[in-house]
mmCIF file of C-alpha atoms and ligand atoms in Angstrom:
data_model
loop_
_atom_site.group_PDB
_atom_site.id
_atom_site.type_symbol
_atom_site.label_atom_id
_atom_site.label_comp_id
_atom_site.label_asym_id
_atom_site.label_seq_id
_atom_site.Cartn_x
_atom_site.Cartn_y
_atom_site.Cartn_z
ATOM 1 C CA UNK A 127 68.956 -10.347 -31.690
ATOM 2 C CA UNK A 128 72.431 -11.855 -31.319
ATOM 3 C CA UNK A 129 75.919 -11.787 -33.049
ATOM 4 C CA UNK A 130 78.062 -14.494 -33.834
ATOM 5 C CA UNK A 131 81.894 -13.355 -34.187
ATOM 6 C CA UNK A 132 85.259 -14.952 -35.490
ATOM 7 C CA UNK A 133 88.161 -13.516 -35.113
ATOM 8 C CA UNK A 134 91.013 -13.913 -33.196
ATOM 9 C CA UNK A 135 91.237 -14.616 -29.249
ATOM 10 C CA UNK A 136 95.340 -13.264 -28.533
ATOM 11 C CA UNK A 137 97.441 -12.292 -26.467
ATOM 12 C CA UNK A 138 99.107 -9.149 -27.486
ATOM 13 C CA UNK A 139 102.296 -7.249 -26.229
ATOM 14 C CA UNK A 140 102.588 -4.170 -27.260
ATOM 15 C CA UNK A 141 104.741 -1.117 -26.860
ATOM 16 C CA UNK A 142 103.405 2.556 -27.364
ATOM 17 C CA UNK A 143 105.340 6.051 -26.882
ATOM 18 C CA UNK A 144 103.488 6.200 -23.572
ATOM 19 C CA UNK A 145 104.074 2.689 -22.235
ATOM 20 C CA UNK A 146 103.958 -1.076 -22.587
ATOM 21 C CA UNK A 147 102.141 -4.097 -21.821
ATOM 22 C CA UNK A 148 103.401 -7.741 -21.986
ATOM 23 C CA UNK A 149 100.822 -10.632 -23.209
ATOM 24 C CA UNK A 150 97.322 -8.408 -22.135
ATOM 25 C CA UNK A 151 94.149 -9.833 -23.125
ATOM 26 C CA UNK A 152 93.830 -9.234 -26.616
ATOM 27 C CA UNK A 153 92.496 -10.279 -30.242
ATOM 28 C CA UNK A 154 90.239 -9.294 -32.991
ATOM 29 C CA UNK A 155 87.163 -11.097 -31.510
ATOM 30 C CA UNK A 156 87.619 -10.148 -27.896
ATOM 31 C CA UNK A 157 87.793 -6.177 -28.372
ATOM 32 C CA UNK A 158 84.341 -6.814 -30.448
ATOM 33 C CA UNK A 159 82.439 -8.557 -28.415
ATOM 34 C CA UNK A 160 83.483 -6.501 -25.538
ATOM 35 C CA UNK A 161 82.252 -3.797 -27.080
ATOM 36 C CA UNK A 162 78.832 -5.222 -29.018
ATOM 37 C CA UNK A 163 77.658 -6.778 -25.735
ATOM 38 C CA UNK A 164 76.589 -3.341 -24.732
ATOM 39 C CA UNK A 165 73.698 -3.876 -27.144
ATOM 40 C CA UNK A 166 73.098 -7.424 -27.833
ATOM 41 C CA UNK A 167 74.231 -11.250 -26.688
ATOM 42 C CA UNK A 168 77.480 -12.277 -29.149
ATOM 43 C CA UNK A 169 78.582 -15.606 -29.541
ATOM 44 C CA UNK A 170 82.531 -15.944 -29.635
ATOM 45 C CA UNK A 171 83.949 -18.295 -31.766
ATOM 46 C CA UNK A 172 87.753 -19.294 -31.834
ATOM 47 C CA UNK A 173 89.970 -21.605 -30.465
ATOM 48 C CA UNK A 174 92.499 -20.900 -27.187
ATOM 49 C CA UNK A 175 96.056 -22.987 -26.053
ATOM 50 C CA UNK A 176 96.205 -24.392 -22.785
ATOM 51 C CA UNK A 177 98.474 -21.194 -21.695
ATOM 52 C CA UNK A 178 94.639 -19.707 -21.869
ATOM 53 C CA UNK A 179 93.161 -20.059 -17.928
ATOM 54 C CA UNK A 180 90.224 -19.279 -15.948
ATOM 55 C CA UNK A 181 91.349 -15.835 -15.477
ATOM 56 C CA UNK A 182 91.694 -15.390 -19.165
ATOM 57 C CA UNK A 183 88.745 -16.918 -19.403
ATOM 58 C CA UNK A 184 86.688 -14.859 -17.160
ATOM 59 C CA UNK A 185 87.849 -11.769 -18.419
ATOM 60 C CA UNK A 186 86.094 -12.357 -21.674
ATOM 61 C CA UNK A 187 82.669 -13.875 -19.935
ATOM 62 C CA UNK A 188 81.024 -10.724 -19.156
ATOM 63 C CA UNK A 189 77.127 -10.361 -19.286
ATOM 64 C CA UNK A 190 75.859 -10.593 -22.973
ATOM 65 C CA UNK A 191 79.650 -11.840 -24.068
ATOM 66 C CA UNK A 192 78.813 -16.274 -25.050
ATOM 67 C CA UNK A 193 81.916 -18.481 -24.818
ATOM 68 C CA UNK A 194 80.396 -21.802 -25.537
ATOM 69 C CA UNK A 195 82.268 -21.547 -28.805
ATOM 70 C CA UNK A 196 85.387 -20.970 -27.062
ATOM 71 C CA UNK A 197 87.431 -24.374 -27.993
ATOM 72 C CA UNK A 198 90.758 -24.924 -25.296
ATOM 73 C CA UNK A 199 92.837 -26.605 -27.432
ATOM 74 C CA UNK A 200 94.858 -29.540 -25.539
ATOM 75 C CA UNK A 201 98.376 -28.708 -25.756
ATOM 76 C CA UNK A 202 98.373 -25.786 -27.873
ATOM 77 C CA UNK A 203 99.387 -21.993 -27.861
ATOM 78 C CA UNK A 204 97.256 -19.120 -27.864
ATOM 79 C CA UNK A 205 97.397 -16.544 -31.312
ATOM 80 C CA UNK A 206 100.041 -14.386 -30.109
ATOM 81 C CA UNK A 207 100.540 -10.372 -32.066
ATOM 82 C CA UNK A 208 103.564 -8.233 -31.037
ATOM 83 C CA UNK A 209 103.078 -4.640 -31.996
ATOM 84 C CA UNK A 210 104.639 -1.181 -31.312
ATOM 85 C CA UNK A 211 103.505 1.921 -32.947
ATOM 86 C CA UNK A 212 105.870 5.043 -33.082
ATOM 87 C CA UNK A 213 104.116 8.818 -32.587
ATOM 88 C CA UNK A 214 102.088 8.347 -35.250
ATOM 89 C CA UNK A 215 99.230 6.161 -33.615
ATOM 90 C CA UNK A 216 97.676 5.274 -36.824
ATOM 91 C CA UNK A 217 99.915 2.860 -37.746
ATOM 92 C CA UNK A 218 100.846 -0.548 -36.543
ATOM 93 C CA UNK A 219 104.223 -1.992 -36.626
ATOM 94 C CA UNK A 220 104.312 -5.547 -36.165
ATOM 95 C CA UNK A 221 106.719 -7.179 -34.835
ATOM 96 C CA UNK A 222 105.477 -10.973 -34.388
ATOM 97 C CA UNK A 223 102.379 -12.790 -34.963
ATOM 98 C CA UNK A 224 101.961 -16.778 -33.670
ATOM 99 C CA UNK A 225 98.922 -18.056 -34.927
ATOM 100 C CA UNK A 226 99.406 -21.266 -32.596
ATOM 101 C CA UNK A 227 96.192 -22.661 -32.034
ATOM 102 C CA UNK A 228 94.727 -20.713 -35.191
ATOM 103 C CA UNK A 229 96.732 -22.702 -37.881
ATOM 104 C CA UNK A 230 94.968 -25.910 -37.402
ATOM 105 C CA UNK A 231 91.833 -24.543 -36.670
ATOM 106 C CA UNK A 232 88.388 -25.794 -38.187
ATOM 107 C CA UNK A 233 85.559 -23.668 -36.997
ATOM 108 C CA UNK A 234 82.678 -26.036 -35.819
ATOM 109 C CA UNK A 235 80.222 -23.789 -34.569
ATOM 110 C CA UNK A 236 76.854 -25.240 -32.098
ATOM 111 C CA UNK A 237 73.672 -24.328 -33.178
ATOM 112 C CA UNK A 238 73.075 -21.395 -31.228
ATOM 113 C CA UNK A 239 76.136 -19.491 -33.153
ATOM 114 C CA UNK A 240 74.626 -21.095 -36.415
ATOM 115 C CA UNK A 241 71.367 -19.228 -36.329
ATOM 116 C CA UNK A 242 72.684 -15.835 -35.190
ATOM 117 C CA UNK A 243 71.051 -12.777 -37.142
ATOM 118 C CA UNK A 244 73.820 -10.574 -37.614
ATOM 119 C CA UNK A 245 77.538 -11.830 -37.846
ATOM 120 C CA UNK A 246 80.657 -9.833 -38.045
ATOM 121 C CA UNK A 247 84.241 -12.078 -39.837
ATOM 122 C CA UNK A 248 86.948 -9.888 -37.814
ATOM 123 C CA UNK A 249 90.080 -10.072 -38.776
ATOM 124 C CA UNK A 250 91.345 -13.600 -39.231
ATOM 125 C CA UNK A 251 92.651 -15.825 -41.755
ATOM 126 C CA UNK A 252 90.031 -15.385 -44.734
ATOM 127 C CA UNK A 253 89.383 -19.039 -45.025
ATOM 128 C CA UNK A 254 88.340 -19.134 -41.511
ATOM 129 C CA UNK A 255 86.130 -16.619 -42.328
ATOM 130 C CA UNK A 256 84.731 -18.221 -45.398
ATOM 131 C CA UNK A 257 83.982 -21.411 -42.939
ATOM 132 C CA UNK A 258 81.841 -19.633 -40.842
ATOM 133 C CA UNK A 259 80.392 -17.528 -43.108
ATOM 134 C CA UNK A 260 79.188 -20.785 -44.881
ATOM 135 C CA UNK A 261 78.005 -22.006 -41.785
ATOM 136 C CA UNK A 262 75.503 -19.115 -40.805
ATOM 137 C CA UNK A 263 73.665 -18.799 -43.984
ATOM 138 C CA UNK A 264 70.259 -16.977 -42.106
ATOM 139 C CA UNK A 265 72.472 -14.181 -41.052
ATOM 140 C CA UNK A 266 70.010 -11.228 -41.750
ATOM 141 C CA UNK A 267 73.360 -8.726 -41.847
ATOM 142 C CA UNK A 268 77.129 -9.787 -42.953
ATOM 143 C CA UNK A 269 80.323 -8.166 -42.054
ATOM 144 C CA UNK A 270 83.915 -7.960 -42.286
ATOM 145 C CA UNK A 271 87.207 -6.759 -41.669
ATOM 146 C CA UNK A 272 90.599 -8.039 -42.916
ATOM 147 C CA UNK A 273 94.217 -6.275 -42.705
ATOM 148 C CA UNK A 274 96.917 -6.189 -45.076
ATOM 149 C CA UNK A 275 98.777 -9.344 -44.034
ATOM 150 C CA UNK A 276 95.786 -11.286 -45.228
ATOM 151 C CA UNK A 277 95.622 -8.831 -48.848
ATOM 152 C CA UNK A 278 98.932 -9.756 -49.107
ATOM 153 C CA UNK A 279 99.196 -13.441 -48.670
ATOM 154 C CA UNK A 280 95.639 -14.545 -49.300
ATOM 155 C CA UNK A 281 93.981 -12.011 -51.796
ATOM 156 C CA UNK A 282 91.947 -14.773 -53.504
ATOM 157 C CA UNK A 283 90.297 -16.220 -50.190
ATOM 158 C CA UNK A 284 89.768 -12.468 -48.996
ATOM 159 C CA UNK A 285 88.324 -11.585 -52.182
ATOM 160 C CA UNK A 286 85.611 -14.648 -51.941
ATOM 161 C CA UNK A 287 84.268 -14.289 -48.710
ATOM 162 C CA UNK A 288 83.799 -10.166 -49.720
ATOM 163 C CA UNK A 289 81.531 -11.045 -51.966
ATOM 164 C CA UNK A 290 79.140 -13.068 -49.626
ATOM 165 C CA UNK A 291 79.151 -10.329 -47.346
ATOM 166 C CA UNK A 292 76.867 -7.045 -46.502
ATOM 167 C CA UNK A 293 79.199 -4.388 -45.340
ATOM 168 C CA UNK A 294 83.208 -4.558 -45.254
ATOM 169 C CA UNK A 295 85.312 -2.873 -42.637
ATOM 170 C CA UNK A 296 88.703 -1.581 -43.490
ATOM 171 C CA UNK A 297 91.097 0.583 -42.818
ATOM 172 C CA UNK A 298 91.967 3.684 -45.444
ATOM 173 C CA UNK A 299 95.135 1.916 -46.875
ATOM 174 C CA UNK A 300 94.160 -1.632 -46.842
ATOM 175 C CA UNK A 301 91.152 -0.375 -49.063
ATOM 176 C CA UNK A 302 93.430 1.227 -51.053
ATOM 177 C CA UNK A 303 95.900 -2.043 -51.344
ATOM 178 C CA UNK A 304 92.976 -4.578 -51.903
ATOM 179 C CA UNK A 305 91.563 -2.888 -54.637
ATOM 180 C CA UNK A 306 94.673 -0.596 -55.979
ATOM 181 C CA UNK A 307 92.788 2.553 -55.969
ATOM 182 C CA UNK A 308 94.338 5.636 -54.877
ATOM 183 C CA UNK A 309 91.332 7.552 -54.223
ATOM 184 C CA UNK A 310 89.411 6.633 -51.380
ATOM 185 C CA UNK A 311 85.839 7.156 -52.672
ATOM 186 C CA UNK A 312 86.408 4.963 -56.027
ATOM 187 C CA UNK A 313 88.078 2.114 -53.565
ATOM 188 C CA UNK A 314 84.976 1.909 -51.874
ATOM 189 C CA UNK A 315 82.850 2.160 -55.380
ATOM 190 C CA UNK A 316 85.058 -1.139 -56.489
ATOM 191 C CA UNK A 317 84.488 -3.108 -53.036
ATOM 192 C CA UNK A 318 80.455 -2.347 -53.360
ATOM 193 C CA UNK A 319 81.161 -3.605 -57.310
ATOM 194 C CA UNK A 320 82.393 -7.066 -55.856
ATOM 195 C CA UNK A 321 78.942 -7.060 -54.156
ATOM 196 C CA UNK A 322 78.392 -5.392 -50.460
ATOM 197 C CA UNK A 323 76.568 -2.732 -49.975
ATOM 198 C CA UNK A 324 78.255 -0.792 -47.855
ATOM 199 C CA UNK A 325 82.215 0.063 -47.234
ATOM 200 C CA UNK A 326 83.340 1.927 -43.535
ATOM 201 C CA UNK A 327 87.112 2.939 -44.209
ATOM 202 C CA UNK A 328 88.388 3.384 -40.929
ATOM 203 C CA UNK A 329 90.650 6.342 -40.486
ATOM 204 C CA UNK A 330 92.357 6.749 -37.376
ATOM 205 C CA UNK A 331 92.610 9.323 -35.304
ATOM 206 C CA UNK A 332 90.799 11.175 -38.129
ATOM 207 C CA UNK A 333 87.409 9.697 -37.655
ATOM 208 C CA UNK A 334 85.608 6.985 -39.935
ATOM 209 C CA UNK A 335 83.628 6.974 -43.347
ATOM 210 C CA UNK A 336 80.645 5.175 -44.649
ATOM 211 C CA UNK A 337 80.300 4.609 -47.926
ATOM 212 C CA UNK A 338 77.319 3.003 -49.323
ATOM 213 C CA UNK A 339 75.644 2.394 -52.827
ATOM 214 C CA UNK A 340 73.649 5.591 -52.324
ATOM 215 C CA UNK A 341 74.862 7.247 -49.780
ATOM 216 C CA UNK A 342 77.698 9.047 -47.910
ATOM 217 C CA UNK A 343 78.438 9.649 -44.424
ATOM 218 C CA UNK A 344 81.645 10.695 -42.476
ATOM 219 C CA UNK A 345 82.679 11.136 -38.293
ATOM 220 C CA UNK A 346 85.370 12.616 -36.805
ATOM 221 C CA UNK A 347 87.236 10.462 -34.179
ATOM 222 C CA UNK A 348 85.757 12.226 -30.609
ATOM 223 C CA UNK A 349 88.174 14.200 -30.309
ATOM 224 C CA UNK A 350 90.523 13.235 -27.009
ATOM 225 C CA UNK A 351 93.715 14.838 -25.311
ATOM 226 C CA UNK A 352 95.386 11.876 -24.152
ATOM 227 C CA UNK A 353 95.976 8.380 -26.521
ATOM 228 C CA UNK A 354 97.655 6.111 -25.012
ATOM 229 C CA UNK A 355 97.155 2.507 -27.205
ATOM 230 C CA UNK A 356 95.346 2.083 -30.428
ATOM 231 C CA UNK A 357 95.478 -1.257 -30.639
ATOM 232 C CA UNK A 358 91.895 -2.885 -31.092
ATOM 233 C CA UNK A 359 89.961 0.282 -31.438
ATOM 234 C CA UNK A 360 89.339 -0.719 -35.412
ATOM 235 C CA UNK A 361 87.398 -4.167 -33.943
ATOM 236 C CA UNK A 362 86.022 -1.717 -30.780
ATOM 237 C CA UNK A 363 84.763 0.582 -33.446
ATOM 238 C CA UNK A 364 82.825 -2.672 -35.565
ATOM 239 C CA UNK A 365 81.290 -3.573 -31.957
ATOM 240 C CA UNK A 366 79.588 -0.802 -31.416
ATOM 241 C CA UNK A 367 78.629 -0.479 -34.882
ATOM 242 C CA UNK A 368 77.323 -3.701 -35.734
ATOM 243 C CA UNK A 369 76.033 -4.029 -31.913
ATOM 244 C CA UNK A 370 73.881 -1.220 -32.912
ATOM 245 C CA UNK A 371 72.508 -2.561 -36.063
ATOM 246 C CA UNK A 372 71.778 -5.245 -34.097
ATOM 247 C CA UNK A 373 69.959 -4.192 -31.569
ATOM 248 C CA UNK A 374 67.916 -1.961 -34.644
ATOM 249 C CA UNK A 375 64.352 -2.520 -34.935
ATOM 250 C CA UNK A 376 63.347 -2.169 -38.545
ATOM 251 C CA UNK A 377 65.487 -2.089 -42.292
ATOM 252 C CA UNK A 378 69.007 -1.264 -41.812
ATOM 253 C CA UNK A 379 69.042 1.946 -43.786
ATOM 254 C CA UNK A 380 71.053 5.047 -43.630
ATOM 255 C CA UNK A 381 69.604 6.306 -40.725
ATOM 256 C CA UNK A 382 70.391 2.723 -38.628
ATOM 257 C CA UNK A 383 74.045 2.600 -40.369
ATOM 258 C CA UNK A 384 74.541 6.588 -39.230
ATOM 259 C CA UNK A 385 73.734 5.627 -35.535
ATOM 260 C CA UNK A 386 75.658 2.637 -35.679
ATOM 261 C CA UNK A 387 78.654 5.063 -37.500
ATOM 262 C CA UNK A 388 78.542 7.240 -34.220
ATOM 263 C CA UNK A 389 78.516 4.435 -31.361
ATOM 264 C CA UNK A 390 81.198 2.652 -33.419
ATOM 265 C CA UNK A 391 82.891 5.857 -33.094
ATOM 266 C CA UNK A 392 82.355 6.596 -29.177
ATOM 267 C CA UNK A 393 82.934 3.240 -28.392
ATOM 268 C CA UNK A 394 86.618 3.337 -30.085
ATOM 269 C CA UNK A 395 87.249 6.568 -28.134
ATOM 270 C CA UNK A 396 87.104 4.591 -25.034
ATOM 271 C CA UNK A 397 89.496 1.812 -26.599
ATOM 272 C CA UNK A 398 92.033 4.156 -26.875
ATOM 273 C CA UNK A 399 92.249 6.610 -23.915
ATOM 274 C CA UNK A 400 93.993 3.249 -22.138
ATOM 275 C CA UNK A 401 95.781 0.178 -23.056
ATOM 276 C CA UNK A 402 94.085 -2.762 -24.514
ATOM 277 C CA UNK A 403 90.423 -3.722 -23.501
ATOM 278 C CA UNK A 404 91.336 -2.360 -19.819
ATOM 279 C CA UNK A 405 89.252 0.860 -20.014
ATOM 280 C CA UNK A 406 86.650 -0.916 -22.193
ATOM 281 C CA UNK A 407 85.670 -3.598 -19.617
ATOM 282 C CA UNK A 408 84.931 -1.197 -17.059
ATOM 283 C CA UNK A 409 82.812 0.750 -19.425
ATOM 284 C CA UNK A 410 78.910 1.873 -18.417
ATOM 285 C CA UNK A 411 76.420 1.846 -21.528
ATOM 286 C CA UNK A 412 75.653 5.861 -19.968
ATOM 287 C CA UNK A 413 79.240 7.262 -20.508
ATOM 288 C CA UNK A 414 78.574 5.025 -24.416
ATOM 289 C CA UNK A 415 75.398 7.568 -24.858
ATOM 290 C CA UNK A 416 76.711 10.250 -23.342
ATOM 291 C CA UNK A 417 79.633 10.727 -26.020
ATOM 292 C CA UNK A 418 77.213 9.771 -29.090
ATOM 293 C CA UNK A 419 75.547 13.022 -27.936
ATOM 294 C CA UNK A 420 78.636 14.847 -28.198
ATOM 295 C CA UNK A 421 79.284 13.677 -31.200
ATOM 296 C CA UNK A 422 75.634 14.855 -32.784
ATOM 297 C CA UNK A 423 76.767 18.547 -30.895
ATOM 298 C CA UNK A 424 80.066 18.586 -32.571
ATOM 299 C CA UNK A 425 78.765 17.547 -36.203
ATOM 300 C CA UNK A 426 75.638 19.792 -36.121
ATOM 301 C CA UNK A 427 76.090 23.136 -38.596
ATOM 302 C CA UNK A 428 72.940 24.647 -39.566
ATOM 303 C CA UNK A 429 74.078 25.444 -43.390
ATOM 304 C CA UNK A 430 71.742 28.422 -43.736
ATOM 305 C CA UNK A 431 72.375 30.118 -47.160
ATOM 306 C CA UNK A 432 74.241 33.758 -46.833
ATOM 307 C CA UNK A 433 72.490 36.582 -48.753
ATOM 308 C CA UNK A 434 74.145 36.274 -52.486
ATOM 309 C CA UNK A 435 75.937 38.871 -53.527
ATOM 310 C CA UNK A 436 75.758 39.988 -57.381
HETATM 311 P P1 AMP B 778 92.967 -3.446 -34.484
HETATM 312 O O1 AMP B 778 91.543 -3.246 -34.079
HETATM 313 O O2 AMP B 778 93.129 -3.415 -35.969
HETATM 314 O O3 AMP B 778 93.926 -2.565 -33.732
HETATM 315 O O4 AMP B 778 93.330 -4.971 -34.080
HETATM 316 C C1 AMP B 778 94.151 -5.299 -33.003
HETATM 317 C C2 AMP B 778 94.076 -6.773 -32.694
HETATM 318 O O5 AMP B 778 94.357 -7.529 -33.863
HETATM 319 C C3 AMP B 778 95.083 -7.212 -31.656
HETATM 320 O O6 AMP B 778 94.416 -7.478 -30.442
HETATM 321 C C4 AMP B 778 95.749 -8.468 -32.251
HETATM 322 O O7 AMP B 778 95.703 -9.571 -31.378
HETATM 323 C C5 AMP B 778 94.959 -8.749 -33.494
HETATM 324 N N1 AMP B 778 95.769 -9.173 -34.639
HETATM 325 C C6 AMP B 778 96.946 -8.648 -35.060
HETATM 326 N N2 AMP B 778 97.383 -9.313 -36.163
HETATM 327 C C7 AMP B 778 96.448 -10.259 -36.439
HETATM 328 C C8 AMP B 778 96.312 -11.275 -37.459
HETATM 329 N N3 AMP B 778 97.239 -11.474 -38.391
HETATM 330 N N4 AMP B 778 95.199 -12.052 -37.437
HETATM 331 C C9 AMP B 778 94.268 -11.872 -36.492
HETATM 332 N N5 AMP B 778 94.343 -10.968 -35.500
HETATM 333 C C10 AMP B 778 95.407 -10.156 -35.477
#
């Protein structure tokens, strides 16, 4: 099974109560495959400046991680995202975003990328999105994310790719901006009405939701002592989610999309505890397991009924 992703390939600087990092490996599509390859091969597909080297390069190439798709663009800059976030983690302030080699891109994906069975749109201009997601049509599984730059400035574009997809990926408020519903649960309702099946709303430190057209699931973010970056744990979170349904044998029902809920879930846990995909990349697939169990421990309650009184 293998994953074909567009999204972003950055570098980021960013600036958190606890520290700061200048131009670390970042972007949408590099936190997701970094995370998915733990469960099956992903293609990545984007475009890099020449300020992008080997180094760069290699960091990204790990086993199960494809950069054939990978286009060094002669000349240009690599996407570039300033951010700092205050003490509340949850939310992003950006500060500058270069989309260098990104504004003239025109996705041309090979073959191999073309006939992938699962493929996740991260967060990327929404036309970009729409051109890939024309060009894998036998994708047996469809997802996306977006952010509220893109709701803002491209709401038309964002809105026509949602409709061609399976599952869409979005943070609590940007659900409630795209689709102007203050409650959470009817947000979702109108997203599955444009034609998806199945909403996550992504909600920080306070865990993640599934919503789907029967069905409702929610996690808790593992709960950890010491945060120090955010940044990329919404596209860590969709790799081990959508790495798991890939790596599924069988329909992706509720059962696959509640598994895939609680690696997406231990997966962003790791994201977090350092700054951008450094604790990630030295991440073993037994410390992955290790927290899904803990999650299953922490969410188990046995719900037997108390004698009734009167
Ligand atoms: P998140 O998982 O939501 O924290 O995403 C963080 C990543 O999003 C960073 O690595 C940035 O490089 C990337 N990013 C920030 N703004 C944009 C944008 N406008 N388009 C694409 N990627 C972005």
């Amino acid at each position: 099974m293998s994953i074909t992703v567009v999204g972003s390939i950055a570098f980021d600087s960013v600036k958190t109560p606890f520290g700061e990092r200048e131009r670390m490996l970042g972007g949408t599509a590099v936190h997701f495959s970094l995370a998915s390859s733990f469960f099956a091969d992903v293609h990545v597909v984007g475009p890099v400046g020449e300020d992008w080297g080997e180094a760069e390069m290699n960091a990204v190439r790990r086993p199960g991680v494809l950069t054939d798709d990978i286009e060094r663009v002669p000349g240009g800059k690599t996407f570039f995202w300033r951010g700092h976030y205050d003490y509340d983690l949850n939310t992003a302030h950006t500060d500058d975003t270069q989309l260098g080699v990104f504004a003239e891109f025109e996705p041309k994906l090979s073959e191999a990328s073309r006939a992938c069975d699962v493929l996740f749109l991260a967060n990327i201009q929404p036309e970009l999105q729409l051109g890939v997601r024309e060009q894998c049509d036998r994708a047996r599984f469809v997802a996306l994310d977006s952010m509220n730059l893109w709701i803002d400035t491209a709401r038309d574009a964002l809105l026509r790719v949602i409709e061609t997809v399976d599952c869409v990926l979005l943070n609590d408020a940007e659900l409630r901006m795209l689709t102007g519903e203050p409650n959470l649960v009817r947000a979702a309702r109108a997203v599955i009405g444009w034609g998806p099946g199945a909403v996550v709303a992504k909600q920080g430190e306070y865990g993640a939701t599934l919503i789907t057209r029967g069905g409702f699931f929610s996690l808790p973010a593992y709960p950890l002592e010491s945060v120090l970056d955010p940044t990329g744990a919404g596209d860590t979170f969709a790799g081990g989610f959508i790495g798991t349904l890939a790596a599924h044998v069988g329909p992706l029902d509720e059962e696959a999309m509640r598994s895939a809920m609680a690696h997406g879930t231990a997966l962003a846990s790791f994201n977090v505890e350092e700054f951008g995909t450094e604790r990630v990349s030295r991440l073993r697939h037994s410390e992955i397991e290790a927290r899904v169990r803990e999650l299953g421990e922490m969410t188990r309650f046995s719900g037997l009924p108390l004698p009734a009184r009167g």
